[in-house]
PDB file of C-alpha atoms in Angstrom:
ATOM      1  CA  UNK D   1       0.000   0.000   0.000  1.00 95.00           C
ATOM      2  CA  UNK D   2       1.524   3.350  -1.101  1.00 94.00           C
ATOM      3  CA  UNK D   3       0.801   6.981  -1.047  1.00 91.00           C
ATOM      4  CA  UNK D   4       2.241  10.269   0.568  1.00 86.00           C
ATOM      5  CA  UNK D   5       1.923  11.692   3.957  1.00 85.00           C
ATOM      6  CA  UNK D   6      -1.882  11.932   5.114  1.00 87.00           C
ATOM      7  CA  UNK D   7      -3.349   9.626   2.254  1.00 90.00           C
ATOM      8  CA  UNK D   8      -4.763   7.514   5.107  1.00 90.00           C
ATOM      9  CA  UNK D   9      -2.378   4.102   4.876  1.00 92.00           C
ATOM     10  CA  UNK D  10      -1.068   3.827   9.012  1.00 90.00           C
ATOM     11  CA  UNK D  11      -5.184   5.008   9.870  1.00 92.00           C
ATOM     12  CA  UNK D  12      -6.150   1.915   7.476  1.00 91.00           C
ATOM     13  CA  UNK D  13      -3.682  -0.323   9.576  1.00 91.00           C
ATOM     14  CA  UNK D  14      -4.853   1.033  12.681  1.00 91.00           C
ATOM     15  CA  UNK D  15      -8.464   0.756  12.279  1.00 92.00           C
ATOM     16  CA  UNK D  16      -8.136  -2.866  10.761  1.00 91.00           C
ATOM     17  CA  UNK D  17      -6.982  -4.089  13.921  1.00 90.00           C
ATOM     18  CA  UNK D  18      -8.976  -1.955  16.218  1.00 89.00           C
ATOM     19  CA  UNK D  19      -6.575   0.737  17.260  1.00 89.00           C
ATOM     20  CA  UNK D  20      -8.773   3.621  15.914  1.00 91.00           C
ATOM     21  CA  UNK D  21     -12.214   2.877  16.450  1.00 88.00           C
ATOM     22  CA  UNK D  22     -14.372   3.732  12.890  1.00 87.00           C
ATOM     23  CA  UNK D  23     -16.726   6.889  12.746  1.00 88.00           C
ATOM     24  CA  UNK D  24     -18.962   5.330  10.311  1.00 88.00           C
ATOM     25  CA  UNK D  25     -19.389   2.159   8.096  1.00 89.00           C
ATOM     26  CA  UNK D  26     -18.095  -1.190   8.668  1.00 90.00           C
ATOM     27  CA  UNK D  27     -14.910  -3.450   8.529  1.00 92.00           C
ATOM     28  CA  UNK D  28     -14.578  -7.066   7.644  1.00 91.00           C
ATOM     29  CA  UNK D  29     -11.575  -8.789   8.640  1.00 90.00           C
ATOM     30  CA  UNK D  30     -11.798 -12.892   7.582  1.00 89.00           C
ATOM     31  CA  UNK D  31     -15.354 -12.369   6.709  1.00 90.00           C
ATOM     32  CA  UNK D  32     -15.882 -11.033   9.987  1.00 90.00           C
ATOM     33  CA  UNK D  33     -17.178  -7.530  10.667  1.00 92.00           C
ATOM     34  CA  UNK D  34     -15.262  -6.448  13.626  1.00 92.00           C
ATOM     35  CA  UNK D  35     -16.742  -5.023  16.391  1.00 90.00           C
ATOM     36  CA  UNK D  36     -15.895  -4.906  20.250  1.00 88.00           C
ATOM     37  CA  UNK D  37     -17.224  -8.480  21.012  1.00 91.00           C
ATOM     38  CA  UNK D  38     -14.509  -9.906  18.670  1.00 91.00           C
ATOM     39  CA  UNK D  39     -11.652  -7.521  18.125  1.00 90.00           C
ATOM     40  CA  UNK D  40      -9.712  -9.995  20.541  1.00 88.00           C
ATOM     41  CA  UNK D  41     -10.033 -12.559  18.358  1.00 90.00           C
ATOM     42  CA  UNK D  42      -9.413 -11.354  15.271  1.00 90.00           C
ATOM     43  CA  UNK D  43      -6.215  -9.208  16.883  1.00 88.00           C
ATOM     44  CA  UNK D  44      -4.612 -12.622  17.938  1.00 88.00           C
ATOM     45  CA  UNK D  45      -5.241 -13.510  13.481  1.00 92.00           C
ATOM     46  CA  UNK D  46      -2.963 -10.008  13.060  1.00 93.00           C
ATOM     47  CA  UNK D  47       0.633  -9.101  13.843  1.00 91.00           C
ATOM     48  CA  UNK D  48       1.865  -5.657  13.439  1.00 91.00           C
ATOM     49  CA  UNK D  49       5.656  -4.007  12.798  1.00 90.00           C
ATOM     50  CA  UNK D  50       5.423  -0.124  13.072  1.00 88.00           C
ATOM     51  CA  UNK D  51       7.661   2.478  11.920  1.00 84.00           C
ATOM     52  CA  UNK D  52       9.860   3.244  15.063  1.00 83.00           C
ATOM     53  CA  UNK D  53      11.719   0.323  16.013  1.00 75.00           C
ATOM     54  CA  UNK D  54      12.651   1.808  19.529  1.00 81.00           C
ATOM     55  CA  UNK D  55       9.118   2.100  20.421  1.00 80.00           C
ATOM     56  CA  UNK D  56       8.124  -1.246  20.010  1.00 78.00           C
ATOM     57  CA  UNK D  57       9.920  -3.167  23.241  1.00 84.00           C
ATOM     58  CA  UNK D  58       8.690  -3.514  26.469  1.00 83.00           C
ATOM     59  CA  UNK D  59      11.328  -6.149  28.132  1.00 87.00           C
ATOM     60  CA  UNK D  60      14.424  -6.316  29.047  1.00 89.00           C
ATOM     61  CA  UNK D  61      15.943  -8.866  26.914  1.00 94.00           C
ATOM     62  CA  UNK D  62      15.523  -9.720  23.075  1.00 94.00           C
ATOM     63  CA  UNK D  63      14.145 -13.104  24.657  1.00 94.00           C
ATOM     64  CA  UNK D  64      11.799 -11.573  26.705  1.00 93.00           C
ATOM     65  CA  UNK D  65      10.439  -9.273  24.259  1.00 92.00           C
ATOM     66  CA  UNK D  66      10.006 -12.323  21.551  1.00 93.00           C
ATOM     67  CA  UNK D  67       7.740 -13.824  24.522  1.00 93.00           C
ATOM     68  CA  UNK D  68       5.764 -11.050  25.786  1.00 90.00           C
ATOM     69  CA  UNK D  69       2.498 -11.788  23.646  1.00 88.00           C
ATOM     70  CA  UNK D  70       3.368 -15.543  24.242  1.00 90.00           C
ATOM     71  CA  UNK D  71       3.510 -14.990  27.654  1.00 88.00           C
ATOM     72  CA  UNK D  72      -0.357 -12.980  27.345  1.00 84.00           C
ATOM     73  CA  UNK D  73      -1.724 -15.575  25.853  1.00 84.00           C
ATOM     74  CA  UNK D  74      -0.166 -18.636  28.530  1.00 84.00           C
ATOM     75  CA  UNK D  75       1.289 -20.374  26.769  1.00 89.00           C
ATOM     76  CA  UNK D  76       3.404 -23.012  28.383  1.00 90.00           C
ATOM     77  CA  UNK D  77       7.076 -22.182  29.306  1.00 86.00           C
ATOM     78  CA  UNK D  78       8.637 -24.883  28.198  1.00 86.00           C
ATOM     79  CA  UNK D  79       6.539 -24.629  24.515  1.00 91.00           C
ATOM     80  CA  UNK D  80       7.385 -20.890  24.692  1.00 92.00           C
ATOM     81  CA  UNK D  81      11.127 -21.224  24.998  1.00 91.00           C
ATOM     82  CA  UNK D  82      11.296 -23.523  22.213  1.00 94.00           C
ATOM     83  CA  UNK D  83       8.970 -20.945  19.882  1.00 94.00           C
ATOM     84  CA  UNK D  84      11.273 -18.135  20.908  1.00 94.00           C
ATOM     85  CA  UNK D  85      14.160 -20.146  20.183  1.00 94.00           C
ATOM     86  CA  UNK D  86      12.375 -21.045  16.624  1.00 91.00           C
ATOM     87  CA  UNK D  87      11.374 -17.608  15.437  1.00 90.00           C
ATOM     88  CA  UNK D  88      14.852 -15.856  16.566  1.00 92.00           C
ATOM     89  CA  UNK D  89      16.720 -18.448  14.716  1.00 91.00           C
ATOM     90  CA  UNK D  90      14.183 -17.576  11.682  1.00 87.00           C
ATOM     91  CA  UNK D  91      14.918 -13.999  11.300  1.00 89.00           C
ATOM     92  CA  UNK D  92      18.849 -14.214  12.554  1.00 89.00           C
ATOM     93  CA  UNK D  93      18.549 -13.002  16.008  1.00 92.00           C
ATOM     94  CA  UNK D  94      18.979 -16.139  17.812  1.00 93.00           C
ATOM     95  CA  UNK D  95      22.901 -15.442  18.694  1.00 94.00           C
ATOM     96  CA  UNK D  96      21.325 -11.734  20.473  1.00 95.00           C
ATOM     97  CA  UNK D  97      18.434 -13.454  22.779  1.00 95.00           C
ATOM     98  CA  UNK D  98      20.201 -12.343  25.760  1.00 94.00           C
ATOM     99  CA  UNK D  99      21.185  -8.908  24.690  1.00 94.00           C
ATOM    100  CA  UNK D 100      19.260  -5.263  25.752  1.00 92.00           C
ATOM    101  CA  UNK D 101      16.991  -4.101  22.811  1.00 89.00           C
ATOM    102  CA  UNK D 102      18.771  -0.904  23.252  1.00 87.00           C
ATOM    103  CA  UNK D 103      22.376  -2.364  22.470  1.00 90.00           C
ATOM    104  CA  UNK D 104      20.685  -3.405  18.795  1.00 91.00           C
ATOM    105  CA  UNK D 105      20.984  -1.837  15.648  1.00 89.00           C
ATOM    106  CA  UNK D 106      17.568  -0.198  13.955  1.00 86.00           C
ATOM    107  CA  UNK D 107      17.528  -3.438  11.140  1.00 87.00           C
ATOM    108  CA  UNK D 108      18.540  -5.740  14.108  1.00 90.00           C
ATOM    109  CA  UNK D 109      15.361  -4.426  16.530  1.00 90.00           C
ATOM    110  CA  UNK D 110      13.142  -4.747  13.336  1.00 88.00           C
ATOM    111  CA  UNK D 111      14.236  -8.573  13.753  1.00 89.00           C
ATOM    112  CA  UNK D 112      13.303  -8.893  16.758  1.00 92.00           C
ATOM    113  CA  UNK D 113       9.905  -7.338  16.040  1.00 90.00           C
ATOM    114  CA  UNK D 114       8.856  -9.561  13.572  1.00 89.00           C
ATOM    115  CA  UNK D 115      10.024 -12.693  15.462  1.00 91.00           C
ATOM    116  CA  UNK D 116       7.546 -11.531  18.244  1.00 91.00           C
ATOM    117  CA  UNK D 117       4.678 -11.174  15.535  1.00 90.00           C
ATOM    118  CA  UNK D 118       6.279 -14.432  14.073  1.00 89.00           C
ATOM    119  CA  UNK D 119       5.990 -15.955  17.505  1.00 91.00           C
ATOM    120  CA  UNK D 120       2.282 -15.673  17.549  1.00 90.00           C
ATOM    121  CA  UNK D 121       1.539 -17.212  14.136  1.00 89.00           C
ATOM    122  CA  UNK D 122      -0.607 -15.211  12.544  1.00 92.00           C
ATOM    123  CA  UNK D 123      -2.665 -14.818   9.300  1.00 93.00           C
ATOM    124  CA  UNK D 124      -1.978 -11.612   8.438  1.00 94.00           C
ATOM    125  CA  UNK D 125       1.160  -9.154   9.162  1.00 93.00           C
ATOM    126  CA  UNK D 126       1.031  -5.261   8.677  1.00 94.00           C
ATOM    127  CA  UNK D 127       4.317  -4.035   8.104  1.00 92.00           C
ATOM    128  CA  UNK D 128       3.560   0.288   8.803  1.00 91.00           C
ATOM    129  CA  UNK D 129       6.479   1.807   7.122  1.00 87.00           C
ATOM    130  CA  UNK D 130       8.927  -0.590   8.933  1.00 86.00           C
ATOM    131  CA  UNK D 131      12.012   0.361   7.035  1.00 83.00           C
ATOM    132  CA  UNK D 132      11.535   3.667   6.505  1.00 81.00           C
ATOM    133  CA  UNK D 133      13.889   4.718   9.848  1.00 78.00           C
ATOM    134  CA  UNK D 134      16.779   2.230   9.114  1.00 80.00           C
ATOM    135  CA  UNK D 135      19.870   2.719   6.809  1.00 82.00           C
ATOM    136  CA  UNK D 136      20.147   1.044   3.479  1.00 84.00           C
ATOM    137  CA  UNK D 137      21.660  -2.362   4.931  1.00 84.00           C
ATOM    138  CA  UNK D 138      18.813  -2.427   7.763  1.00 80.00           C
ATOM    139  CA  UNK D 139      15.895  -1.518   4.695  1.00 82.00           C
ATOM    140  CA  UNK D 140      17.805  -4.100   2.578  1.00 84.00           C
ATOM    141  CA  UNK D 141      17.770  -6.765   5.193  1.00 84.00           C
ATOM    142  CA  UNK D 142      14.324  -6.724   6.544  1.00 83.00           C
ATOM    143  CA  UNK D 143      12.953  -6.513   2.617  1.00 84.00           C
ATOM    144  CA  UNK D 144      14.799  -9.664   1.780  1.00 85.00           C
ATOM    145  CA  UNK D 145      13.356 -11.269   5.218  1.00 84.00           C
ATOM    146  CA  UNK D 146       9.949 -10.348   3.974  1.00 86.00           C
ATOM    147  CA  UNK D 147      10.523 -11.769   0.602  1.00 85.00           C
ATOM    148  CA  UNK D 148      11.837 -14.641   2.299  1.00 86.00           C
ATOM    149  CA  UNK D 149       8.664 -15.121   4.720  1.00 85.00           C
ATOM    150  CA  UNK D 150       6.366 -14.948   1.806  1.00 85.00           C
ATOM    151  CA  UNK D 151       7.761 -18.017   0.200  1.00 87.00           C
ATOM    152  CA  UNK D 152       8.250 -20.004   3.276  1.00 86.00           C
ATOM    153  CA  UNK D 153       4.582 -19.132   3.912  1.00 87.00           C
ATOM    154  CA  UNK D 154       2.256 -18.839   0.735  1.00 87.00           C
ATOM    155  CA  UNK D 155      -0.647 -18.541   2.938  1.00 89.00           C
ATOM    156  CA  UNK D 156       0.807 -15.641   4.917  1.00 91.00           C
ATOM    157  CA  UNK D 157      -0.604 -12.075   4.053  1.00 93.00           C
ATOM    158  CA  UNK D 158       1.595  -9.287   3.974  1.00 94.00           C
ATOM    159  CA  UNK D 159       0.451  -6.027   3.872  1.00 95.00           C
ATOM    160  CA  UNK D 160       3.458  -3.380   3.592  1.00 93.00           C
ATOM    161  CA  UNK D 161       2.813  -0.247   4.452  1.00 93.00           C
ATOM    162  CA  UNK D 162       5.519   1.938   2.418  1.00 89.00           C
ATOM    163  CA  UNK D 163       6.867   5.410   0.610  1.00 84.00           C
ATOM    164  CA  UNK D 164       9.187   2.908  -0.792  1.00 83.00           C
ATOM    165  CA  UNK D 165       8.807   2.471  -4.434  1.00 84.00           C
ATOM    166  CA  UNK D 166      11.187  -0.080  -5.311  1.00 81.00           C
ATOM    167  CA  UNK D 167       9.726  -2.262  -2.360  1.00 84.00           C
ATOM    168  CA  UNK D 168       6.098  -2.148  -3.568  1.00 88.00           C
ATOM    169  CA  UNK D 169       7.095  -2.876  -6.722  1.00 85.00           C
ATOM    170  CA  UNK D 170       7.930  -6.608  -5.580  1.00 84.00           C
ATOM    171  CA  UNK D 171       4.937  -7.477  -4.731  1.00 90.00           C
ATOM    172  CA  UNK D 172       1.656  -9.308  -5.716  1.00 91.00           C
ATOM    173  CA  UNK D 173      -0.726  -6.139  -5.668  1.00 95.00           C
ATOM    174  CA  UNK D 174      -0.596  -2.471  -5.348  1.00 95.00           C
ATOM    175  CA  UNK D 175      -3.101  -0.348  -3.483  1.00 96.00           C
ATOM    176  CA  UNK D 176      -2.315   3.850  -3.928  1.00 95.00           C
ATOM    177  CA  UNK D 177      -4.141   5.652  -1.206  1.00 94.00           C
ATOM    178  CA  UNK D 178      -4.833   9.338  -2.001  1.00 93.00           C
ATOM    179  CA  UNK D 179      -6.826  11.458   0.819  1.00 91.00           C
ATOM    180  CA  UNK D 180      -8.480   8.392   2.400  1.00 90.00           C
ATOM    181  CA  UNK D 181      -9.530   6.812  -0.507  1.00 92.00           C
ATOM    182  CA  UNK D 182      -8.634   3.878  -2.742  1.00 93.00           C
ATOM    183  CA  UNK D 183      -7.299   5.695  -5.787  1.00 95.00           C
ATOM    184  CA  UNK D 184      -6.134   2.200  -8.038  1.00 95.00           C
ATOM    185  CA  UNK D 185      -5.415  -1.129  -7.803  1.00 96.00           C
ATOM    186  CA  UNK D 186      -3.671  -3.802  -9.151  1.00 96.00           C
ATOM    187  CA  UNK D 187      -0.614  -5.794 -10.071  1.00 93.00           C
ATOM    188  CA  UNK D 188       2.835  -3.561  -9.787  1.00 90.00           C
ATOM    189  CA  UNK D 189       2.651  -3.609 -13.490  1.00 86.00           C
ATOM    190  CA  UNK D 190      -0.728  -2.300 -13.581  1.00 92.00           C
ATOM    191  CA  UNK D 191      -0.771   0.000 -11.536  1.00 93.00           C
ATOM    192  CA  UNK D 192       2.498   1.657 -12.353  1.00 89.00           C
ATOM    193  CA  UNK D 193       2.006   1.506 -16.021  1.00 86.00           C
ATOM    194  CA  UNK D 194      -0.993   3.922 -15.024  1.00 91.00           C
ATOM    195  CA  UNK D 195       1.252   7.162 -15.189  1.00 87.00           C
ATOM    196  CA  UNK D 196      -1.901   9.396 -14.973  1.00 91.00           C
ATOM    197  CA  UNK D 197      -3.230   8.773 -11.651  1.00 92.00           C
ATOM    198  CA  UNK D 198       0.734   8.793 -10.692  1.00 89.00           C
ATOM    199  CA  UNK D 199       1.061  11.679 -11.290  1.00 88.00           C
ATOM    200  CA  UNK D 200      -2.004  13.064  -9.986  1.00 90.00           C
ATOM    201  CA  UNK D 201      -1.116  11.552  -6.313  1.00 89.00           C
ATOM    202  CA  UNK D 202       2.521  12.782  -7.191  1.00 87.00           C
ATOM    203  CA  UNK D 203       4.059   8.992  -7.192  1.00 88.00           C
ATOM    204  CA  UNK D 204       7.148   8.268  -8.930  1.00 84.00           C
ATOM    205  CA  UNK D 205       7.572   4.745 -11.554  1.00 84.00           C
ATOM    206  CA  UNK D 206       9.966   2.369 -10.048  1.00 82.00           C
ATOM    207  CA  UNK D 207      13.363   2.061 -11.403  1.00 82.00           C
ATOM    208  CA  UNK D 208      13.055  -0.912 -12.449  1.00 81.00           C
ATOM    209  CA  UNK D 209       9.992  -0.283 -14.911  1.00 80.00           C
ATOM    210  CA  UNK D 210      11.793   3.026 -16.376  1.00 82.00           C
ATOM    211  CA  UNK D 211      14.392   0.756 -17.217  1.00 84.00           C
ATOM    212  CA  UNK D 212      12.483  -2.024 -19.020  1.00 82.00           C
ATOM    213  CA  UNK D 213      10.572   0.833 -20.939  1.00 81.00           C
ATOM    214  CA  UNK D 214      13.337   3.138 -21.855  1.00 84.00           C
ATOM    215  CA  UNK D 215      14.827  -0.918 -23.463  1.00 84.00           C
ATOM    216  CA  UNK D 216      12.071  -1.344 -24.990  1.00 81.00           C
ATOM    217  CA  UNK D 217      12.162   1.609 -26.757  1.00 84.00           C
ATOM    218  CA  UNK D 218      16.175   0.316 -28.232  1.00 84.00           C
ATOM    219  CA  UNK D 219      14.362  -2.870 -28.760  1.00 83.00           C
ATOM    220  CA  UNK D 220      15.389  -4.723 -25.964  1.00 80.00           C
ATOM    221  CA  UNK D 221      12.483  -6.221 -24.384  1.00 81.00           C
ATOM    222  CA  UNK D 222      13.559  -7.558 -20.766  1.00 76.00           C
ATOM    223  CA  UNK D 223       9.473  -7.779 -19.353  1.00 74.00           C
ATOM    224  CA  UNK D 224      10.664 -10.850 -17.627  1.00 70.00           C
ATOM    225  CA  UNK D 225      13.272  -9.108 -15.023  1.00 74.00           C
ATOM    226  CA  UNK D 226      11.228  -8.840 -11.829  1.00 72.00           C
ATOM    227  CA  UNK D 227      14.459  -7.052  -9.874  1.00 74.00           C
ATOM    228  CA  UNK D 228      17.568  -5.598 -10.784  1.00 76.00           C
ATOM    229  CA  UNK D 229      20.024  -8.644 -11.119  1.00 78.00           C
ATOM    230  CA  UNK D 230      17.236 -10.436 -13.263  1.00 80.00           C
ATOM    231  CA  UNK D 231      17.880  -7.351 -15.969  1.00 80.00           C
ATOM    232  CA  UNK D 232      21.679  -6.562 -16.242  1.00 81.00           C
ATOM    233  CA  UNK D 233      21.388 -10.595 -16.777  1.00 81.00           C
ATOM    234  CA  UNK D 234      19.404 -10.037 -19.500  1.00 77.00           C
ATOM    235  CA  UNK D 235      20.793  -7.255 -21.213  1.00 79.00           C
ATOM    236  CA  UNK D 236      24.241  -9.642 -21.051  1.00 79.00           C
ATOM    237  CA  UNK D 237      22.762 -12.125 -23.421  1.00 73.00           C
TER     238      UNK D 237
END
């Protein structure tokens, strides 16, 4: 999900998961519309990543902070060590489980993050601008982990919440939010072959696509490249 400052993505986030209560209409979540009697539920379906890494940790210890919503939800220590244990190793934090949150780097807390959400097995995970705070390696890190959580998991749902360009351009379908609203949807090439309402919400093309059309236009059709690597492979042949 893309679009600028104040186009309404984090309020989307936060009012699918019951943070902001709605002024008017209705929300479905699983076929569910989600009121007070089941936002539990459905929350426990839903892990979230937000922006600032440094606001998301409560405990003292990576470990501890992987179990906290373990812990809420009882499960048994001796299960819970062995989840922690799984979802560190998953997302590379597994050598840190003893170390202070505040002794991490900004990609390295966004590990330990998602390994709590992880932790909790959910359907769905809302990533709300979680790389837009870290440095190039910590942006290119927790990307690739995504990517790589998507194919470990097919039936996982990812929603990424992101200015990022290049990032929404890998994946399955593109939502641009303009003032609230829903503004066009589709498949990254879709929607960002759609230059008009681009440029109406004042969106930039990927890279990537630029590329592919300014080849094209040489006749060098490369349509297949879905990043970077993928193309300078092609253009080699």
């Amino acid at each position: 999900m893309i679009g600028h400052n104040g186009s309404g993505k984090s309020t989307l986030a936060k009012l699918i998961i019951g943070l902001l209560p709605k002024k008017e209409g209705s929300i479905k979540v699983f076929d569910v519309e989600l009121d007070k009697n089941n936002i539990a539920d459905i929350r426990k379906r839903i892990g979230i990543v937000f922006q600032n890494p440094d606001n998301q940790f409560i405990s003292a210890t990576v470990e501890d902070d992987i179990a906290f919503g373990l812990e809420n939800h009882c499960v048994k220590h001796d299960d819970m060590q062995n989840i922690v244990n799984q979802y560190a190793e998953k997302v590379g934090m597994k050598p840190f489980l003893n170390k202070e949150p505040s002794n991490l780097s900004g990609g390295q807390k966004q590990r330990v993050a998602i390994a709590g959400v992880l932790a909790m097995n959910p359907d769905i995970i809302i990533f709300d601008e979680a790389t837009s705070m870290l440095d190039p390696k910590g942006k290119s890190d927790i990307r690739n982990l995504i990517i790589e959580m998507r194919k470990n998991n097919p039936s996982l749902t990812i929603l990424s919440i992101t200015h990022d360009i290049e990032e929404a351009y890998l994946s399955d379908e593109v939502i641009v939010m303009s003032e609230g609203k829903n503004v066009l949807k589709g498949t990254p090439e879709e929607v960002f072959s759609n230059r008009d309402v681009l440029e109406k919400v004042s969106l930039s093309t990927p890279f990537l696509l630029e590329m592919k059309s300014k080849l094209l236009e040489i006749g060098i059709k490369a349509t297949a490249a879905k990043n970077l690597d993928e193309l300078v492979e092609l253009i080699c042949r």
